[in-house]
CSV table of C-alpha atoms in Angstrom, one decimal:
chain,number,residue,atom,x,y,z
A,1,MET,CA,31.8,6.1,10.8
A,2,LEU,CA,28.8,4.2,9.7
A,3,ARG,CA,25.5,4.6,11.4
A,4,ARG,CA,23.0,1.8,10.6
A,5,ASP,CA,19.4,1.2,11.6
A,6,ALA,CA,17.7,-2.1,10.7
A,7,PHE,CA,14.2,-3.2,11.6
A,8,ARG,CA,11.5,-5.6,10.6
A,9,LEU,CA,7.8,-4.8,9.9
A,10,PRO,CA,4.7,-6.8,9.0
A,11,PRO,CA,3.6,-6.9,5.4
A,12,HIS,CA,0.7,-4.5,6.0
A,13,PRO,CA,0.0,-1.1,4.3
A,14,ALA,CA,0.3,0.6,7.8
A,15,SER,CA,4.0,-0.5,7.8
A,16,VAL,CA,4.9,2.0,5.0
A,17,PRO,CA,4.4,5.2,7.0
A,18,LEU,CA,6.1,3.5,10.0
A,19,ALA,CA,9.2,2.7,7.8
A,20,ARG,CA,9.2,6.3,6.5
A,21,THR,CA,9.0,7.7,10.1
A,22,ARG,CA,11.7,5.5,11.4
A,23,VAL,CA,14.1,6.2,8.6
A,24,TYR,CA,13.4,10.0,8.8
A,25,ASP,CA,14.1,10.0,12.5
A,26,HIS,CA,17.3,8.0,12.1
A,27,LEU,CA,18.6,10.3,9.4
A,28,SER,CA,17.6,13.4,11.2
A,29,ALA,CA,19.3,12.2,14.4
A,30,TRP,CA,22.6,11.9,12.4
A,31,GLY,CA,22.4,15.4,11.0
A,32,HIS,CA,20.4,15.1,7.7
A,33,THR,CA,18.1,18.0,7.0
A,34,ALA,CA,15.7,18.7,4.1
A,35,ASP,CA,18.3,21.1,2.7
A,36,ASP,CA,20.7,18.3,1.8
A,37,GLY,CA,18.4,16.4,-0.5
A,38,ALA,CA,19.4,12.9,0.8
A,39,LEU,CA,16.8,13.0,3.5
A,40,ASP,CA,13.7,13.4,1.4
A,41,ASP,CA,15.0,11.1,-1.4
A,42,THR,CA,15.9,8.4,1.0
A,43,VAL,CA,12.5,8.5,2.8
A,44,LEU,CA,10.7,8.5,-0.6
A,45,LEU,CA,12.7,5.4,-1.8
A,46,VAL,CA,12.2,3.6,1.4
A,47,SER,CA,8.5,4.1,1.0
A,48,GLU,CA,8.5,2.8,-2.6
A,49,LEU,CA,10.6,-0.2,-1.7
A,50,ALA,CA,8.6,-1.1,1.4
A,51,THR,CA,5.4,-0.9,-0.7
A,52,ASN,CA,7.0,-3.2,-3.3
A,53,ALA,CA,7.9,-5.7,-0.5
A,54,ILE,CA,4.4,-5.7,0.8
A,55,VAL,CA,2.7,-5.9,-2.6
A,56,HIS,CA,5.1,-8.2,-4.5
A,57,GLY,CA,7.3,-9.8,-1.9
A,58,TYR,CA,6.5,-13.2,-0.4
A,59,VAL,CA,6.7,-12.8,3.3
A,60,ALA,CA,6.2,-16.3,4.9
A,61,ALA,CA,8.0,-15.2,8.1
A,62,GLY,CA,5.4,-12.5,8.5
A,63,GLU,CA,7.9,-9.6,8.2
A,64,PHE,CA,10.1,-7.8,5.7
A,65,GLU,CA,13.3,-5.9,6.7
A,66,VAL,CA,14.3,-2.3,6.1
A,67,ALA,CA,17.9,-1.1,6.8
A,68,VAL,CA,19.4,2.4,6.2
A,69,THR,CA,23.1,3.2,6.7
A,70,VAL,CA,24.5,6.7,6.8
A,71,LEU,CA,28.0,6.5,5.3
A,72,ALA,CA,30.9,8.6,6.4
A,73,ASP,CA,30.4,11.0,3.5
A,74,GLY,CA,26.8,11.5,4.4
A,75,ALA,CA,25.4,9.3,1.6
A,76,CYS,CA,22.5,7.0,2.5
A,77,PHE,CA,22.5,3.2,1.7
A,78,ILE,CA,19.0,1.6,1.8
A,79,GLU,CA,18.2,-2.1,1.9
A,80,VAL,CA,14.7,-3.6,1.8
A,81,SER,CA,14.6,-7.4,2.0
A,82,ASP,CA,11.7,-9.9,1.5
A,83,GLU,CA,11.4,-13.6,0.8
A,84,SER,CA,10.4,-13.4,-2.9
A,85,PRO,CA,13.0,-14.6,-5.3
A,86,ALA,CA,11.4,-12.5,-8.1
A,87,GLU,CA,13.5,-9.4,-9.1
A,88,PRO,CA,11.7,-6.1,-9.3
A,89,GLU,CA,10.7,-5.1,-12.9
A,90,MET,CA,10.7,-1.8,-14.5
A,91,HIS,CA,7.1,-1.2,-15.8
A,92,LYS,CA,5.7,1.4,-18.1
A,93,PRO,CA,2.5,2.7,-16.5
A,94,ASP,CA,-0.5,2.3,-18.8
A,95,ALA,CA,-1.8,5.9,-18.4
A,96,TRP,CA,-0.7,9.0,-16.6
A,97,GLU,CA,-3.3,8.5,-13.9
A,98,ASP,CA,-2.2,4.9,-13.3
A,99,GLU,CA,-1.0,4.7,-9.6
A,100,HIS,CA,1.1,1.5,-10.2
A,101,GLY,CA,4.3,0.8,-12.1
A,102,ARG,CA,6.2,4.0,-11.2
A,103,GLY,CA,8.2,2.8,-8.2
A,104,MET,CA,11.2,1.3,-9.9
A,105,ARG,CA,11.3,4.2,-12.4
A,106,LEU,CA,11.4,6.5,-9.5
A,107,LEU,CA,14.2,4.5,-7.9
A,108,ASP,CA,16.2,4.5,-11.1
A,109,ALA,CA,15.8,8.2,-11.5
A,110,THR,CA,16.5,9.1,-7.8
A,111,ALA,CA,19.2,6.8,-6.6
A,112,GLU,CA,22.9,7.2,-7.7
A,113,ALA,CA,23.0,3.4,-8.0
A,114,TRP,CA,20.7,0.5,-7.1
A,115,GLY,CA,20.5,-3.3,-7.5
A,116,VAL,CA,19.3,-6.6,-6.2
A,117,TRP,CA,21.2,-9.1,-4.0
A,118,ARG,CA,20.1,-12.7,-3.9
A,119,ARG,CA,19.7,-14.1,-0.3
A,120,GLY,CA,20.3,-17.7,-1.3
A,121,GLY,CA,17.0,-19.5,-1.0
A,122,CYS,CA,15.7,-16.8,1.3
A,123,GLY,CA,14.6,-14.1,-1.2
A,124,LYS,CA,16.3,-10.9,-2.1
A,125,THR,CA,17.5,-7.5,-1.0
A,126,VAL,CA,16.8,-4.4,-3.1
A,127,TRP,CA,19.4,-1.8,-2.3
A,128,ALA,CA,19.9,1.8,-3.3
A,129,LEU,CA,22.6,4.5,-2.8
A,130,VAL,CA,21.4,8.1,-2.3
A,131,ARG,CA,23.6,11.1,-2.1
A,132,GLY,CA,22.5,14.6,-1.0
């Protein structure tokens, strides 16, 4: 059985903690706990991808979309969509203290798989698969 939750948020920094909370609540309601690993990793990656959508995504409609699906085996499938056609890029941070440029590296290191889907002329969806 698949359990999916999708929602739209405005491109504002306050939306990042809202996305984390909503995803955490959804996964907790379907039996995920901090012990299985998928909960914390999924919430972390949603936070990173939502931040990227706000900072780098073009959001003419005034919102970006977050979706998380709990698969039958307990894995979590994340999708964050925005209207920018630009694919995310892996950057090398300039210095250890640099706060920017680590999100895609974190995604690459944490997710079992990830990628980008084109949404025709309507932007892209960055997706990730997280297993506990």
